[in-house]
Short mmCIF file of C-alpha atoms in Angstrom, two decimals:
data_model
loop_
_atom_site.label_atom_id
_atom_site.label_comp_id
_atom_site.label_asym_id
_atom_site.label_seq_id
_atom_site.Cartn_x
_atom_site.Cartn_y
_atom_site.Cartn_z
CA MET A 3 -11.95 101.44 -98.64
CA ALA A 4 -12.87 105.03 -98.36
CA LYS A 5 -10.09 107.33 -99.20
CA GLY A 6 -9.07 110.14 -96.91
CA ARG A 7 -7.27 110.64 -93.66
CA GLN A 8 -7.62 107.70 -91.23
CA VAL A 9 -8.07 108.07 -87.50
CA ARG A 10 -5.92 105.88 -85.25
CA ARG A 11 -7.82 103.45 -83.04
CA GLY A 12 -8.09 104.59 -79.48
CA ALA A 13 -7.39 108.25 -80.31
CA ALA A 14 -10.24 110.68 -79.84
CA PRO A 15 -10.88 113.19 -82.60
CA LYS A 16 -9.27 116.50 -81.73
CA ALA A 17 -12.60 118.34 -81.84
CA ALA A 18 -14.14 116.07 -79.18
CA ASN A 19 -12.87 118.09 -76.20
CA ARG A 20 -12.38 121.83 -76.18
CA PRO A 21 -9.66 123.30 -73.92
CA GLU A 22 -12.24 124.70 -71.52
CA ASP A 23 -13.79 121.23 -71.19
CA GLU A 24 -10.39 119.76 -70.29
CA VAL A 25 -9.86 122.42 -67.62
CA LEU A 26 -13.30 121.70 -66.17
CA VAL A 27 -12.53 117.97 -66.06
CA ASP A 28 -9.23 118.66 -64.33
CA ILE A 29 -10.91 120.84 -61.70
CA VAL A 30 -13.51 118.16 -61.01
CA GLU A 31 -10.82 115.49 -60.71
CA VAL A 32 -8.75 117.61 -58.30
CA ARG A 33 -11.86 118.30 -56.22
CA ASP A 34 -12.77 114.63 -56.16
CA ARG A 35 -9.24 113.62 -55.19
CA ALA A 36 -9.19 116.19 -52.38
CA GLN A 37 -12.55 114.94 -51.10
CA ASP A 38 -11.33 111.35 -51.28
CA THR A 39 -8.20 112.26 -49.34
CA LEU A 40 -10.25 114.08 -46.70
CA ASN A 41 -12.59 111.12 -46.35
CA ARG A 42 -9.68 108.73 -46.07
CA PHE A 43 -7.87 110.74 -43.40
CA ARG A 44 -10.83 112.28 -41.60
CA LYS A 45 -10.73 109.79 -38.73
CA PRO A 46 -6.97 110.00 -38.15
CA LEU A 47 -7.20 113.80 -38.32
CA MET A 48 -10.00 113.79 -35.75
CA ILE A 49 -7.94 111.52 -33.51
CA ALA A 50 -4.89 113.76 -33.92
CA GLY A 51 -6.97 116.85 -33.16
CA ALA A 52 -8.35 115.23 -30.03
CA ALA A 53 -4.83 114.24 -28.97
CA VAL A 54 -3.64 117.83 -29.40
CA ALA A 55 -6.57 119.07 -27.33
CA VAL A 56 -5.74 116.56 -24.59
CA LEU A 57 -2.09 117.69 -24.63
CA ILE A 58 -3.12 121.35 -24.36
CA ILE A 59 -5.42 120.59 -21.42
CA ALA A 60 -2.71 118.49 -19.77
CA PHE A 61 -0.17 121.28 -20.30
CA ILE A 62 -2.47 123.85 -18.69
CA ALA A 63 -3.26 121.51 -15.80
CA TRP A 64 0.43 120.75 -15.29
CA ASN A 65 1.31 124.44 -15.22
CA VAL A 66 -1.42 125.11 -12.66
CA TYR A 67 -0.13 122.19 -10.58
CA VAL A 68 3.51 123.28 -10.89
CA GLY A 69 2.52 126.83 -9.99
CA SER A 70 0.89 125.69 -6.75
CA GLN A 71 3.82 123.36 -6.00
CA GLN A 72 6.30 126.14 -6.70
CA LYS A 73 4.61 128.48 -4.26
CA GLU A 74 4.67 125.84 -1.54
CA ALA A 75 8.28 124.89 -2.30
CA VAL A 76 9.46 128.51 -2.06
CA GLU A 77 7.80 128.87 1.35
CA GLN A 78 9.35 125.61 2.52
CA MET A 79 12.84 126.49 1.26
CA ARG A 80 13.20 129.82 3.04
CA GLN A 81 14.56 128.23 6.21
CA ALA A 82 17.12 126.15 4.30
CA GLU A 83 18.24 129.28 2.44
CA ARG A 84 18.73 131.13 5.73
CA LEU A 85 20.86 128.26 7.01
CA PHE A 86 22.86 128.31 3.78
CA GLU A 87 23.52 132.03 4.18
CA ARG A 88 24.85 131.35 7.71
CA ASP A 89 27.13 128.56 6.38
CA SER A 90 25.09 125.96 8.29
CA PHE A 91 25.53 123.56 5.39
CA ALA A 92 25.07 120.29 7.29
CA THR A 93 21.79 121.44 8.85
CA ALA A 94 20.47 122.73 5.52
CA MET A 95 21.02 119.24 4.09
CA LEU A 96 18.79 117.54 6.68
CA LYS A 97 15.47 116.24 5.38
CA THR A 98 13.55 118.04 8.11
CA LEU A 99 14.75 121.31 9.59
CA PRO A 100 13.94 122.95 12.92
CA GLY A 101 10.42 124.31 12.80
CA GLY A 102 9.22 121.50 10.51
CA PHE A 103 10.58 123.02 7.30
CA LYS A 104 12.19 120.87 4.62
CA GLY A 105 15.88 120.77 3.81
CA PHE A 106 17.26 120.93 0.29
CA PRO A 107 17.18 117.15 -0.39
CA GLN A 108 13.53 116.94 0.64
CA ILE A 109 12.62 120.00 -1.44
CA ILE A 110 14.15 118.29 -4.47
CA GLU A 111 12.28 115.06 -3.77
CA ASP A 112 8.87 116.53 -2.92
CA TYR A 113 8.70 119.32 -5.50
CA SER A 114 10.35 117.75 -8.52
CA GLY A 115 9.85 119.75 -11.72
CA THR A 116 9.53 123.12 -10.00
CA PRO A 117 12.04 125.97 -10.32
CA ALA A 118 12.54 125.81 -6.55
CA ALA A 119 13.57 122.15 -6.68
CA ASN A 120 15.92 122.95 -9.55
CA LEU A 121 17.58 125.73 -7.54
CA ALA A 122 17.75 123.43 -4.51
CA ASN A 123 20.09 121.23 -6.56
CA TYR A 124 22.57 124.10 -6.72
CA TYR A 125 22.25 124.87 -3.02
CA ALA A 126 22.70 121.20 -2.14
CA GLY A 127 25.74 120.90 -4.41
CA VAL A 128 27.45 123.90 -2.79
CA CYS A 129 26.58 122.63 0.71
CA LEU A 130 28.19 119.27 -0.04
CA LEU A 131 31.18 120.96 -1.68
CA ASN A 132 31.77 122.86 1.55
CA LEU A 133 31.27 119.68 3.59
CA GLY A 134 33.98 117.90 1.59
CA LYS A 135 31.57 115.46 -0.11
CA TYR A 136 32.77 116.20 -3.60
CA GLU A 137 31.27 113.34 -5.62
CA ALA A 138 27.81 113.98 -4.15
CA ALA A 139 28.27 117.71 -4.81
CA ILE A 140 29.04 117.00 -8.46
CA SER A 141 25.89 114.89 -8.79
CA TYR A 142 23.63 117.65 -7.43
CA LEU A 143 25.33 120.39 -9.43
CA LYS A 144 24.96 118.46 -12.66
CA ASP A 145 21.21 118.14 -11.99
CA PHE A 146 20.90 121.91 -11.75
CA SER A 147 19.69 123.64 -14.94
CA PRO A 148 20.82 127.28 -14.75
CA LYS A 149 19.15 130.22 -16.46
CA GLY A 150 20.19 133.80 -16.96
CA SER A 151 23.72 135.14 -17.20
CA VAL A 152 25.02 134.58 -13.67
CA MET A 153 23.89 131.11 -12.65
CA PRO A 154 25.68 129.26 -15.50
CA ILE A 155 28.95 130.80 -14.26
CA MET A 156 28.20 129.78 -10.69
CA LYS A 157 27.29 126.22 -11.63
CA ASN A 158 30.33 125.62 -13.81
CA GLY A 159 32.64 127.34 -11.36
CA ALA A 160 31.36 125.19 -8.50
CA LEU A 161 31.81 122.06 -10.62
CA GLY A 162 35.36 123.20 -11.38
CA ASP A 163 36.02 123.53 -7.64
CA ALA A 164 34.54 120.10 -6.92
CA TYR A 165 36.58 118.37 -9.62
CA SER A 166 39.69 120.22 -8.48
CA GLU A 167 39.18 118.83 -4.99
CA THR A 168 38.97 115.30 -6.39
CA LYS A 169 42.29 115.94 -8.23
CA ASP A 170 40.55 115.60 -11.59
CA PHE A 171 42.26 118.72 -12.88
CA ALA A 172 41.37 118.10 -16.53
CA SER A 173 37.64 118.22 -15.69
CA ALA A 174 38.19 121.15 -13.34
CA LYS A 175 39.89 123.10 -16.13
CA SER A 176 37.04 122.26 -18.52
CA TYR A 177 34.38 123.61 -16.14
CA TYR A 178 36.39 126.70 -15.23
CA GLN A 179 36.71 127.39 -18.93
CA LYS A 180 32.93 127.09 -19.32
CA ALA A 181 32.48 129.54 -16.46
CA VAL A 182 34.88 132.00 -18.08
CA ASN A 183 33.33 131.58 -21.53
CA ALA A 184 29.85 132.48 -20.30
CA LYS A 185 28.64 136.06 -20.46
CA ALA A 186 31.27 138.16 -18.69
CA ASN A 187 30.60 139.15 -15.10
CA ASP A 188 32.94 141.63 -13.39
CA LEU A 189 32.81 139.72 -10.10
CA LEU A 190 32.74 136.06 -11.13
CA THR A 191 34.64 135.91 -14.42
CA PRO A 192 37.98 137.15 -13.03
CA PHE A 193 37.62 134.82 -10.06
CA TYR A 194 37.45 131.73 -12.27
CA LEU A 195 39.93 133.14 -14.76
CA LYS A 196 42.48 133.19 -11.94
CA ARG A 197 41.55 129.58 -11.14
CA LEU A 198 42.41 128.71 -14.75
CA ALA A 199 45.70 130.58 -14.52
CA MET A 200 46.65 128.75 -11.33
CA LEU A 201 45.84 125.35 -12.85
CA ALA A 202 47.91 126.18 -15.92
CA GLN A 203 50.77 127.25 -13.66
CA LYS A 204 50.46 124.00 -11.70
CA ASP A 205 50.73 122.04 -14.95
CA ASN A 206 53.83 124.06 -15.93
CA ASP A 207 51.88 125.47 -18.87
CA PHE A 208 53.43 128.88 -18.33
CA ALA A 209 52.36 130.26 -21.71
CA ALA A 210 48.69 129.63 -20.86
CA ALA A 211 49.17 130.99 -17.34
CA ARG A 212 50.68 134.21 -18.72
CA LYS A 213 47.78 134.51 -21.17
CA TYR A 214 45.21 134.26 -18.36
CA TYR A 215 47.07 136.70 -16.12
CA GLU A 216 47.42 139.16 -19.00
CA GLU A 217 43.67 138.91 -19.58
CA LEU A 218 43.04 139.56 -15.90
CA LYS A 219 45.35 142.56 -15.92
CA ASN A 220 43.91 144.10 -19.09
CA GLU A 221 40.23 143.18 -18.93
CA TYR A 222 39.55 143.30 -15.18
CA PRO A 223 41.96 145.90 -13.72
CA SER A 224 39.50 146.87 -10.97
CA ALA A 225 38.95 143.31 -9.73
CA PRO A 226 41.21 141.97 -6.95
CA GLU A 227 42.36 139.23 -9.32
CA GLY A 228 43.24 141.80 -11.96
CA GLN A 229 45.18 143.90 -9.45
CA ASP A 230 47.20 140.84 -8.35
CA ALA A 231 47.92 139.70 -11.91
CA GLU A 232 51.07 141.81 -12.31
CA LYS A 233 52.95 140.06 -9.51
CA TYR A 234 52.17 136.67 -11.05
CA LEU A 235 53.37 137.89 -14.43
CA ILE A 236 56.64 139.04 -12.83
CA PHE A 237 57.02 135.62 -11.20
CA LEU A 238 56.48 133.91 -14.57
CA GLU A 239 59.11 135.98 -16.38
CA GLY A 240 61.68 133.68 -17.98
CA LYS A 241 59.58 130.55 -17.46
#
């Protein structure tokens, strides 16, 4: 047996591969793996890309359709809005109005998905609230999706009124609170804040009632509700 250092079986001599050779091999392997991955997923990627393109086209087409529907719905709803402004709530809730225009329920049905139909839900809810049909009013109001800073107050306030009429005072209080917690409005916020105070007073929760009246007095002194708050605070003294 020849003397000298032995090489283990299966181990390559250290001089066989230089560092730059190993780097080159690694780059080739990474490139090959990337190509293999691309080949493997090319078809699914093409399908996914086509699906995205279809969705984009469908989105554009839907917006064009909604735009045309919205324009028609706005024109149709003008008569119902005029009736609403004149407190002709029952007439505004007819499917067909004088002159062949559509009432709020028909606007909602025929132009679903448009901003006009969404707003018609609010109009319909307030009409029914004024007609004493509280459960139906709640249904329409809940279908209304408000935007901006004013309409959320109006929706939640109207729901508070509807629930109050059904004697569900816990729900009424919850919706009045939502109306008050929305972005402050000098006209609407004190109105519903007083509603909260009156409910608290009805429940003999005099501490909460005083808190609401104090807020009215301090935060909304120019509002009618703020100007009336002092007399309620005097009434609650000692309670």
